[in-house]
Amino acid sequence: MRNTRILAASSLLSVTLLATITAQAAPELAEGWSLEPLTGPSPFHGVHGLTVTPEGRLLAGSVVGATLYEINRETGAVSIAEAPPTGMADDVEQGPDGTLAWTAFLQGKVFARTPEGTLLTLAEGLPGTNSIAWREDGRLFMTQVFAGDALWELDPTGKKEPRLIMEGMGGLNGFDFGPDGHLYGPIWFKGQIARVNVDAGTLEVIVDGFKTPAAVNFNSSNDLFVVDTQAGEVIRVDVPTGEKTLIAQVKPAIDNLAFAPDDTLYISNMADNAIIEINVETGDSAPLVSGPLAVAADIAMGPDGKTLYVADVFAIRTVDTETGDVGEIARVFAQEMDYPTSMAIAHGKVAAAGLTAGAVQVLDAASGKSLGLHHSFTTPTDALPLEDGGILVTEYAKGAIVRVNPDNWDDRVSIVEGLEGPAMLVQGPDNAIYVSETSGGRISRLTDSGGVETVVDDLANPEGFTFLASGAIAVAEAAKAQITIIDLVSGSKSVVASGLPFGAIPAEGPEVFMPTGLATDASGTLYFSSEYLAQVFRLQGPAEE
């Protein structure tokens, strides 16, 4: 009964998402073990593009969750409009004939669903498909941003190849068509708003001076509104003069905006996993729906032994293990940060790795102040601070562990190579460095001679792991959605919980795209992250003898 209550408390949406991704049964626990959520569920897995259809349907897209959601504008209840994997949406908009089109950013595709229910692929092989909008005459346009920089016209039937209009704009993000038939949109990397003639292929800047403008939209009166993700501002722009008026101020990390037919304004905030309703007359804002965590990737126990740190992709957060209260160290755009997916805490520092960003960041563990953000790593799956100030980084695609010189981050030396899917790093009680190899199915220890030796093998995609006071290792086996404890002396393995809500393994790319984090406290209680439910759970066993 306890296991059933845990899943039920995670909300119908989360259970539906879990059932969509994998057909897991309810968790099964070993005798004497109990399981409970430490944090509440979240409605999304990061929320990005928004639209309100002429009928009043509020739709929101998620990239990490690979899902297109519908939100009840009265109650905030969330349901799935398009399930994974085709539901991945960085932006979404409905055309004049009722066809819904959206951009699958990580897949490099654009999908559409006709009013009759037919799913179409309008484009593929275009990395970074980002923003999309229909013109009133039924023409459809899309841009690549971050993984590309181009504006395309798409055939709404999917029969013709996309037509390239222009390249190198500087990141033409969430755009909209104005009453003059021209495209208006933010130039992300230049802090500008531009007007584009899609037939002539010309671009002119109409206003600048933004920090990081993410999206624009016209209301029914043809007033142009802009969201600045870095500033956390909603701004109205007078198109003829370029005059800017601040309408509302919220926390940074706004991603998109959309007007309802009644001119109610909605904005998305990816760090807060929120859709916020804005009164453009008063500037008042109120969340329609939000969640305590956005994704819940890797976790690590803090120096006080009771505070968990969470690599939440859009922020680094803390969770009080006694109360479940969620705090925040830093968030994207508000501070120096680039989408952390894993982390480790050691020697007074927090090291966070951003797999998709190729980034590693170091923060002071006491103050949360950034000590540096560095890029050009090859699929970094984890980073670990060393006592001498150096940083170890696992590079999944290279099968290597790289040591970074703290005085010169360009000085990077591979100390171990030939690993099979190196993932999470832990410094053990013997001060040796241990690494989980996901595709190799093992946990290995770095030797003094510069090699590695297998400590535990025959594991099913091991990701997060932690040492218990007894010296045993607890491991999250992603492929089996279970947590296993291994006695390193006898080699015996004991599955303490299975059927857990984690273990998403992509068909392509690194198997630890969103790693399952595992941590413990002094009492031996285990904590793990669930990328399915965007939650952290507590797993408690019988007291150790």
PDB file of N, CA and C in Angstrom, residues 30-118:
ATOM      1  N   ALA A  30      12.771  -4.230  -0.403  1.00  0.00           N
ATOM      2  CA  ALA A  30      13.256  -5.325   0.430  1.00  0.00           C
ATOM      3  C   ALA A  30      12.690  -5.160   1.841  1.00  0.00           C
ATOM      4  N   GLU A  31      12.649  -6.264   2.582  1.00  0.00           N
ATOM      5  CA  GLU A  31      12.092  -6.252   3.928  1.00  0.00           C
ATOM      6  C   GLU A  31      12.810  -5.220   4.804  1.00  0.00           C
ATOM      7  N   GLY A  32      12.023  -4.407   5.484  1.00  0.00           N
ATOM      8  CA  GLY A  32      12.591  -3.413   6.388  1.00  0.00           C
ATOM      9  C   GLY A  32      12.871  -2.075   5.747  1.00  0.00           C
ATOM     10  N   TRP A  33      12.676  -1.962   4.426  1.00  0.00           N
ATOM     11  CA  TRP A  33      12.949  -0.701   3.720  1.00  0.00           C
ATOM     12  C   TRP A  33      11.645   0.045   3.449  1.00  0.00           C
ATOM     13  N   SER A  34      11.735   1.361   3.482  1.00  0.00           N
ATOM     14  CA  SER A  34      10.578   2.212   3.197  1.00  0.00           C
ATOM     15  C   SER A  34      10.969   3.278   2.181  1.00  0.00           C
ATOM     16  N   LEU A  35       9.978   3.758   1.439  1.00  0.00           N
ATOM     17  CA  LEU A  35      10.215   4.724   0.369  1.00  0.00           C
ATOM     18  C   LEU A  35       9.192   5.838   0.469  1.00  0.00           C
ATOM     19  N   GLU A  36       9.643   7.098   0.366  1.00  0.00           N
ATOM     20  CA  GLU A  36       8.727   8.223   0.383  1.00  0.00           C
ATOM     21  C   GLU A  36       9.325   9.390  -0.394  1.00  0.00           C
ATOM     22  N   PRO A  37       8.465  10.233  -0.993  1.00  0.00           N
ATOM     23  CA  PRO A  37       8.985  11.397  -1.699  1.00  0.00           C
ATOM     24  C   PRO A  37       9.496  12.437  -0.714  1.00  0.00           C
ATOM     25  N   LEU A  38      10.637  13.029  -1.024  1.00  0.00           N
ATOM     26  CA  LEU A  38      11.183  14.101  -0.197  1.00  0.00           C
ATOM     27  C   LEU A  38      10.704  15.459  -0.705  1.00  0.00           C
ATOM     28  N   THR A  39      10.530  15.573  -2.018  1.00  0.00           N
ATOM     29  CA  THR A  39      10.008  16.807  -2.607  1.00  0.00           C
ATOM     30  C   THR A  39       8.709  16.501  -3.342  1.00  0.00           C
ATOM     31  N   GLY A  40       7.932  17.542  -3.586  1.00  0.00           N
ATOM     32  CA  GLY A  40       6.690  17.372  -4.320  1.00  0.00           C
ATOM     33  C   GLY A  40       6.939  17.171  -5.799  1.00  0.00           C
ATOM     34  N   PRO A  41       5.936  16.705  -6.529  1.00  0.00           N
ATOM     35  CA  PRO A  41       6.079  16.483  -7.969  1.00  0.00           C
ATOM     36  C   PRO A  41       6.075  17.791  -8.734  1.00  0.00           C
ATOM     37  N   SER A  42       6.556  17.757  -9.957  1.00  0.00           N
ATOM     38  CA  SER A  42       6.534  18.907 -10.844  1.00  0.00           C
ATOM     39  C   SER A  42       5.697  18.588 -12.073  1.00  0.00           C
ATOM     40  N   PRO A  43       5.025  19.583 -12.623  1.00  0.00           N
ATOM     41  CA  PRO A  43       4.130  19.311 -13.750  1.00  0.00           C
ATOM     42  C   PRO A  43       4.844  19.084 -15.064  1.00  0.00           C
ATOM     43  N   PHE A  44       6.052  19.643 -15.194  1.00  0.00           N
ATOM     44  CA  PHE A  44       6.798  19.558 -16.447  1.00  0.00           C
ATOM     45  C   PHE A  44       8.210  19.053 -16.164  1.00  0.00           C
ATOM     46  N   HIS A  45       8.979  18.928 -17.237  1.00  0.00           N
ATOM     47  CA  HIS A  45      10.403  18.644 -17.126  1.00  0.00           C
ATOM     48  C   HIS A  45      11.137  19.781 -17.849  1.00  0.00           C
ATOM     49  N   GLY A  46      10.986  20.966 -17.289  1.00  0.00           N
ATOM     50  CA  GLY A  46      11.431  22.168 -17.976  1.00  0.00           C
ATOM     51  C   GLY A  46      10.365  22.573 -18.969  1.00  0.00           C
ATOM     52  N   VAL A  47       9.971  23.848 -18.971  1.00  0.00           N
ATOM     53  CA  VAL A  47       8.894  24.303 -19.844  1.00  0.00           C
ATOM     54  C   VAL A  47       9.410  25.452 -20.699  1.00  0.00           C
ATOM     55  N   HIS A  48       9.064  25.441 -21.980  1.00  0.00           N
ATOM     56  CA  HIS A  48       9.646  26.389 -22.936  1.00  0.00           C
ATOM     57  C   HIS A  48       8.570  27.115 -23.738  1.00  0.00           C
ATOM     58  N   GLY A  49       8.341  26.674 -24.995  1.00  0.00           N
ATOM     59  CA  GLY A  49       7.432  27.367 -25.881  1.00  0.00           C
ATOM     60  C   GLY A  49       5.991  27.309 -25.416  1.00  0.00           C
ATOM     61  N   LEU A  50       5.262  28.392 -25.678  1.00  0.00           N
ATOM     62  CA  LEU A  50       3.857  28.497 -25.306  1.00  0.00           C
ATOM     63  C   LEU A  50       3.030  28.954 -26.496  1.00  0.00           C
ATOM     64  N   THR A  51       1.773  28.570 -26.509  1.00  0.00           N
ATOM     65  CA  THR A  51       0.800  29.156 -27.420  1.00  0.00           C
ATOM     66  C   THR A  51      -0.580  29.013 -26.806  1.00  0.00           C
ATOM     67  N   VAL A  52      -1.469  29.942 -27.159  1.00  0.00           N
ATOM     68  CA  VAL A  52      -2.880  29.813 -26.828  1.00  0.00           C
ATOM     69  C   VAL A  52      -3.623  29.800 -28.149  1.00  0.00           C
ATOM     70  N   THR A  53      -4.336  28.735 -28.427  1.00  0.00           N
ATOM     71  CA  THR A  53      -5.036  28.594 -29.698  1.00  0.00           C
ATOM     72  C   THR A  53      -6.245  29.529 -29.733  1.00  0.00           C
ATOM     73  N   PRO A  54      -6.795  29.771 -30.916  1.00  0.00           N
ATOM     74  CA  PRO A  54      -8.000  30.609 -30.996  1.00  0.00           C
ATOM     75  C   PRO A  54      -9.157  30.090 -30.145  1.00  0.00           C
ATOM     76  N   GLU A  55      -9.157  28.778 -29.885  1.00  0.00           N
ATOM     77  CA  GLU A  55     -10.209  28.195 -29.044  1.00  0.00           C
ATOM     78  C   GLU A  55      -9.915  28.369 -27.559  1.00  0.00           C
ATOM     79  N   GLY A  56      -8.714  28.903 -27.228  1.00  0.00           N
ATOM     80  CA  GLY A  56      -8.361  29.132 -25.834  1.00  0.00           C
ATOM     81  C   GLY A  56      -7.546  28.042 -25.182  1.00  0.00           C
ATOM     82  N   ARG A  57      -7.075  27.052 -25.941  1.00  0.00           N
ATOM     83  CA  ARG A  57      -6.231  25.992 -25.369  1.00  0.00           C
ATOM     84  C   ARG A  57      -4.823  26.519 -25.125  1.00  0.00           C
ATOM     85  N   LEU A  58      -4.347  26.402 -23.898  1.00  0.00           N
ATOM     86  CA  LEU A  58      -2.988  26.796 -23.551  1.00  0.00           C
ATOM     87  C   LEU A  58      -2.089  25.572 -23.660  1.00  0.00           C
ATOM     88  N   LEU A  59      -1.114  25.623 -24.566  1.00  0.00           N
ATOM     89  CA  LEU A  59      -0.199  24.516 -24.798  1.00  0.00           C
ATOM     90  C   LEU A  59       1.215  24.947 -24.449  1.00  0.00           C
ATOM     91  N   ALA A  60       1.981  24.025 -23.898  1.00  0.00           N
ATOM     92  CA  ALA A  60       3.363  24.308 -23.506  1.00  0.00           C
ATOM     93  C   ALA A  60       4.245  23.131 -23.878  1.00  0.00           C
ATOM     94  N   GLY A  61       5.462  23.429 -24.315  1.00  0.00           N
ATOM     95  CA  GLY A  61       6.384  22.388 -24.744  1.00  0.00           C
ATOM     96  C   GLY A  61       7.535  22.182 -23.790  1.00  0.00           C
ATOM     97  N   SER A  62       8.033  20.964 -23.739  1.00  0.00           N
ATOM     98  CA  SER A  62       9.211  20.611 -22.953  1.00  0.00           C
ATOM     99  C   SER A  62      10.187  19.851 -23.837  1.00  0.00           C
ATOM    100  N   VAL A  63      11.459  20.228 -23.764  1.00  0.00           N
ATOM    101  CA  VAL A  63      12.501  19.531 -24.521  1.00  0.00           C
ATOM    102  C   VAL A  63      12.967  18.297 -23.757  1.00  0.00           C
ATOM    103  N   VAL A  64      13.389  18.484 -22.507  1.00  0.00           N
ATOM    104  CA  VAL A  64      13.881  17.356 -21.714  1.00  0.00           C
ATOM    105  C   VAL A  64      12.779  16.323 -21.516  1.00  0.00           C
ATOM    106  N   GLY A  65      11.546  16.782 -21.266  1.00  0.00           N
ATOM    107  CA  GLY A  65      10.434  15.859 -21.082  1.00  0.00           C
ATOM    108  C   GLY A  65       9.892  15.288 -22.368  1.00  0.00           C
ATOM    109  N   ALA A  66      10.334  15.844 -23.516  1.00  0.00           N
ATOM    110  CA  ALA A  66       9.902  15.378 -24.840  1.00  0.00           C
ATOM    111  C   ALA A  66       8.386  15.288 -24.937  1.00  0.00           C
ATOM    112  N   THR A  67       7.724  16.279 -24.356  1.00  0.00           N
ATOM    113  CA  THR A  67       6.270  16.230 -24.238  1.00  0.00           C
ATOM    114  C   THR A  67       5.664  17.597 -24.545  1.00  0.00           C
ATOM    115  N   LEU A  68       4.503  17.559 -25.195  1.00  0.00           N
ATOM    116  CA  LEU A  68       3.693  18.751 -25.399  1.00  0.00           C
ATOM    117  C   LEU A  68       2.508  18.650 -24.446  1.00  0.00           C
ATOM    118  N   TYR A  69       2.340  19.683 -23.610  1.00  0.00           N
ATOM    119  CA  TYR A  69       1.328  19.654 -22.559  1.00  0.00           C
ATOM    120  C   TYR A  69       0.186  20.627 -22.862  1.00  0.00           C
ATOM    121  N   GLU A  70      -0.991  20.338 -22.287  1.00  0.00           N
ATOM    122  CA  GLU A  70      -2.096  21.283 -22.279  1.00  0.00           C
ATOM    123  C   GLU A  70      -2.398  21.644 -20.836  1.00  0.00           C
ATOM    124  N   ILE A  71      -2.601  22.948 -20.590  1.00  0.00           N
ATOM    125  CA  ILE A  71      -2.835  23.443 -19.237  1.00  0.00           C
ATOM    126  C   ILE A  71      -4.210  24.087 -19.165  1.00  0.00           C
ATOM    127  N   ASN A  72      -4.990  23.669 -18.194  1.00  0.00           N
ATOM    128  CA  ASN A  72      -6.295  24.271 -17.977  1.00  0.00           C
ATOM    129  C   ASN A  72      -6.091  25.678 -17.429  1.00  0.00           C
ATOM    130  N   ARG A  73      -6.571  26.688 -18.159  1.00  0.00           N
ATOM    131  CA  ARG A  73      -6.321  28.076 -17.781  1.00  0.00           C
ATOM    132  C   ARG A  73      -7.090  28.497 -16.536  1.00  0.00           C
ATOM    133  N   GLU A  74      -8.074  27.723 -16.138  1.00  0.00           N
ATOM    134  CA  GLU A  74      -8.839  28.050 -14.940  1.00  0.00           C
ATOM    135  C   GLU A  74      -8.243  27.386 -13.703  1.00  0.00           C
ATOM    136  N   THR A  75      -7.858  26.123 -13.835  1.00  0.00           N
ATOM    137  CA  THR A  75      -7.423  25.352 -12.661  1.00  0.00           C
ATOM    138  C   THR A  75      -5.924  25.119 -12.591  1.00  0.00           C
ATOM    139  N   GLY A  76      -5.218  25.253 -13.718  1.00  0.00           N
ATOM    140  CA  GLY A  76      -3.796  24.935 -13.752  1.00  0.00           C
ATOM    141  C   GLY A  76      -3.516  23.460 -13.922  1.00  0.00           C
ATOM    142  N   ALA A  77      -4.549  22.639 -14.054  1.00  0.00           N
ATOM    143  CA  ALA A  77      -4.351  21.199 -14.250  1.00  0.00           C
ATOM    144  C   ALA A  77      -3.631  20.953 -15.573  1.00  0.00           C
ATOM    145  N   VAL A  78      -2.717  20.007 -15.555  1.00  0.00           N
ATOM    146  CA  VAL A  78      -1.861  19.730 -16.705  1.00  0.00           C
ATOM    147  C   VAL A  78      -2.165  18.337 -17.250  1.00  0.00           C
ATOM    148  N   SER A  79      -2.279  18.241 -18.567  1.00  0.00           N
ATOM    149  CA  SER A  79      -2.455  16.952 -19.232  1.00  0.00           C
ATOM    150  C   SER A  79      -1.510  16.886 -20.424  1.00  0.00           C
ATOM    151  N   ILE A  80      -1.372  15.703 -20.980  1.00  0.00           N
ATOM    152  CA  ILE A  80      -0.455  15.509 -22.098  1.00  0.00           C
ATOM    153  C   ILE A  80      -1.203  15.636 -23.416  1.00  0.00           C
ATOM    154  N   ALA A  81      -0.738  16.556 -24.262  1.00  0.00           N
ATOM    155  CA  ALA A  81      -1.327  16.744 -25.583  1.00  0.00           C
ATOM    156  C   ALA A  81      -0.625  15.895 -26.635  1.00  0.00           C
ATOM    157  N   GLU A  82       0.693  15.739 -26.491  1.00  0.00           N
ATOM    158  CA  GLU A  82       1.478  14.895 -27.401  1.00  0.00           C
ATOM    159  C   GLU A  82       2.571  14.242 -26.580  1.00  0.00           C
ATOM    160  N   ALA A  83       2.543  12.922 -26.511  1.00  0.00           N
ATOM    161  CA  ALA A  83       3.446  12.172 -25.630  1.00  0.00           C
ATOM    162  C   ALA A  83       4.838  12.027 -26.247  1.00  0.00           C
ATOM    163  N   PRO A  84       5.829  11.623 -25.437  1.00  0.00           N
ATOM    164  CA  PRO A  84       7.168  11.337 -25.962  1.00  0.00           C
ATOM    165  C   PRO A  84       7.111  10.184 -26.957  1.00  0.00           C
ATOM    166  N   PRO A  85       8.050  10.118 -27.893  1.00  0.00           N
ATOM    167  CA  PRO A  85       9.117  11.093 -28.101  1.00  0.00           C
ATOM    168  C   PRO A  85       8.742  12.213 -29.063  1.00  0.00           C
ATOM    169  N   THR A  86       7.627  12.053 -29.787  1.00  0.00           N
ATOM    170  CA  THR A  86       7.281  13.054 -30.796  1.00  0.00           C
ATOM    171  C   THR A  86       6.777  14.354 -30.177  1.00  0.00           C
ATOM    172  N   GLY A  87       6.491  14.341 -28.868  1.00  0.00           N
ATOM    173  CA  GLY A  87       5.996  15.547 -28.215  1.00  0.00           C
ATOM    174  C   GLY A  87       7.059  16.547 -27.851  1.00  0.00           C
ATOM    175  N   MET A  88       8.351  16.225 -28.053  1.00  0.00           N
ATOM    176  CA  MET A  88       9.402  17.187 -27.725  1.00  0.00           C
ATOM    177  C   MET A  88       9.129  18.517 -28.421  1.00  0.00           C
ATOM    178  N   ALA A  89       9.030  19.596 -27.639  1.00  0.00           N
ATOM    179  CA  ALA A  89       8.667  20.880 -28.229  1.00  0.00           C
ATOM    180  C   ALA A  89       9.416  22.019 -27.554  1.00  0.00           C
ATOM    181  N   ASP A  90      10.220  22.717 -28.333  1.00  0.00           N
ATOM    182  CA  ASP A  90      10.836  23.946 -27.845  1.00  0.00           C
ATOM    183  C   ASP A  90       9.935  25.141 -28.130  1.00  0.00           C
ATOM    184  N   ASP A  91       9.119  25.043 -29.175  1.00  0.00           N
ATOM    185  CA  ASP A  91       8.133  26.064 -29.501  1.00  0.00           C
ATOM    186  C   ASP A  91       6.970  25.391 -30.203  1.00  0.00           C
ATOM    187  N   VAL A  92       5.790  26.021 -30.130  1.00  0.00           N
ATOM    188  CA  VAL A  92       4.589  25.414 -30.690  1.00  0.00           C
ATOM    189  C   VAL A  92       3.624  26.518 -31.101  1.00  0.00           C
ATOM    190  N   GLU A  93       2.923  26.311 -32.220  1.00  0.00           N
ATOM    191  CA  GLU A  93       1.893  27.266 -32.640  1.00  0.00           C
ATOM    192  C   GLU A  93       0.900  26.582 -33.570  1.00  0.00           C
ATOM    193  N   GLN A  94      -0.357  27.031 -33.475  1.00  0.00           N
ATOM    194  CA  GLN A  94      -1.413  26.484 -34.323  1.00  0.00           C
ATOM    195  C   GLN A  94      -1.637  27.382 -35.530  1.00  0.00           C
ATOM    196  N   GLY A  95      -1.787  26.744 -36.715  1.00  0.00           N
ATOM    197  CA  GLY A  95      -1.980  27.475 -37.946  1.00  0.00           C
ATOM    198  C   GLY A  95      -3.427  27.845 -38.195  1.00  0.00           C
ATOM    199  N   PRO A  96      -3.671  28.649 -39.241  1.00  0.00           N
ATOM    200  CA  PRO A  96      -5.042  29.095 -39.550  1.00  0.00           C
ATOM    201  C   PRO A  96      -6.008  27.959 -39.812  1.00  0.00           C
ATOM    202  N   ASP A  97      -5.513  26.814 -40.319  1.00  0.00           N
ATOM    203  CA  ASP A  97      -6.418  25.702 -40.605  1.00  0.00           C
ATOM    204  C   ASP A  97      -6.550  24.734 -39.432  1.00  0.00           C
ATOM    205  N   GLY A  98      -5.933  25.072 -38.283  1.00  0.00           N
ATOM    206  CA  GLY A  98      -6.017  24.221 -37.108  1.00  0.00           C
ATOM    207  C   GLY A  98      -4.874  23.247 -36.947  1.00  0.00           C
ATOM    208  N   THR A  99      -3.935  23.205 -37.917  1.00  0.00           N
ATOM    209  CA  THR A  99      -2.767  22.329 -37.798  1.00  0.00           C
ATOM    210  C   THR A  99      -1.823  22.870 -36.734  1.00  0.00           C
ATOM    211  N   LEU A 100      -1.399  21.999 -35.852  1.00  0.00           N
ATOM    212  CA  LEU A 100      -0.478  22.363 -34.781  1.00  0.00           C
ATOM    213  C   LEU A 100       0.930  21.949 -35.184  1.00  0.00           C
ATOM    214  N   ALA A 101       1.905  22.854 -35.110  1.00  0.00           N
ATOM    215  CA  ALA A 101       3.293  22.549 -35.473  1.00  0.00           C
ATOM    216  C   ALA A 101       4.204  22.879 -34.299  1.00  0.00           C
ATOM    217  N   TRP A 102       5.252  22.061 -34.129  1.00  0.00           N
ATOM    218  CA  TRP A 102       6.186  22.301 -33.029  1.00  0.00           C
ATOM    219  C   TRP A 102       7.579  21.827 -33.413  1.00  0.00           C
ATOM    220  N   THR A 103       8.578  22.373 -32.687  1.00  0.00           N
ATOM    221  CA  THR A 103       9.985  22.102 -32.994  1.00  0.00           C
ATOM    222  C   THR A 103      10.578  21.142 -31.968  1.00  0.00           C
ATOM    223  N   ALA A 104      11.131  20.033 -32.436  1.00  0.00           N
ATOM    224  CA  ALA A 104      11.799  19.053 -31.575  1.00  0.00           C
ATOM    225  C   ALA A 104      13.288  19.379 -31.564  1.00  0.00           C
ATOM    226  N   PHE A 105      13.685  20.216 -30.645  1.00  0.00           N
ATOM    227  CA  PHE A 105      15.015  20.828 -30.628  1.00  0.00           C
ATOM    228  C   PHE A 105      16.156  19.813 -30.694  1.00  0.00           C
ATOM    229  N   LEU A 106      16.140  18.832 -29.808  1.00  0.00           N
ATOM    230  CA  LEU A 106      17.249  17.871 -29.749  1.00  0.00           C
ATOM    231  C   LEU A 106      17.214  16.875 -30.898  1.00  0.00           C
ATOM    232  N   GLN A 107      16.044  16.665 -31.487  1.00  0.00           N
ATOM    233  CA  GLN A 107      15.934  15.731 -32.606  1.00  0.00           C
ATOM    234  C   GLN A 107      16.218  16.389 -33.945  1.00  0.00           C
ATOM    235  N   GLY A 108      16.250  17.722 -33.977  1.00  0.00           N
ATOM    236  CA  GLY A 108      16.451  18.432 -35.237  1.00  0.00           C
ATOM    237  C   GLY A 108      15.287  18.259 -36.198  1.00  0.00           C
ATOM    238  N   LYS A 109      14.083  18.125 -35.639  1.00  0.00           N
ATOM    239  CA  LYS A 109      12.896  17.883 -36.457  1.00  0.00           C
ATOM    240  C   LYS A 109      11.818  18.917 -36.158  1.00  0.00           C
ATOM    241  N   VAL A 110      10.865  19.011 -37.084  1.00  0.00           N
ATOM    242  CA  VAL A 110       9.643  19.779 -36.869  1.00  0.00           C
ATOM    243  C   VAL A 110       8.468  18.840 -37.137  1.00  0.00           C
ATOM    244  N   PHE A 111       7.573  18.741 -36.163  1.00  0.00           N
ATOM    245  CA  PHE A 111       6.394  17.892 -36.302  1.00  0.00           C
ATOM    246  C   PHE A 111       5.145  18.752 -36.450  1.00  0.00           C
ATOM    247  N   ALA A 112       4.090  18.158 -37.002  1.00  0.00           N
ATOM    248  CA  ALA A 112       2.793  18.826 -37.087  1.00  0.00           C
ATOM    249  C   ALA A 112       1.697  17.782 -36.910  1.00  0.00           C
ATOM    250  N   ARG A 113       0.605  18.207 -36.299  1.00  0.00           N
ATOM    251  CA  ARG A 113      -0.560  17.356 -36.118  1.00  0.00           C
ATOM    252  C   ARG A 113      -1.742  18.057 -36.786  1.00  0.00           C
ATOM    253  N   THR A 114      -2.313  17.426 -37.814  1.00  0.00           N
ATOM    254  CA  THR A 114      -3.416  18.035 -38.553  1.00  0.00           C
ATOM    255  C   THR A 114      -4.709  17.962 -37.739  1.00  0.00           C
ATOM    256  N   PRO A 115      -5.728  18.753 -38.102  1.00  0.00           N
ATOM    257  CA  PRO A 115      -7.002  18.672 -37.386  1.00  0.00           C
ATOM    258  C   PRO A 115      -7.621  17.277 -37.444  1.00  0.00           C
ATOM    259  N   GLU A 116      -7.270  16.502 -38.475  1.00  0.00           N
ATOM    260  CA  GLU A 116      -7.786  15.132 -38.594  1.00  0.00           C
ATOM    261  C   GLU A 116      -7.005  14.146 -37.725  1.00  0.00           C
ATOM    262  N   GLY A 117      -5.899  14.614 -37.128  1.00  0.00           N
ATOM    263  CA  GLY A 117      -5.116  13.759 -36.242  1.00  0.00           C
ATOM    264  C   GLY A 117      -3.892  13.135 -36.859  1.00  0.00           C
ATOM    265  N   THR A 118      -3.564  13.458 -38.106  1.00  0.00           N
ATOM    266  CA  THR A 118      -2.391  12.889 -38.762  1.00  0.00           C
ATOM    267  C   THR A 118      -1.119  13.584 -38.287  1.00  0.00           C
TER     268      THR A 118
END
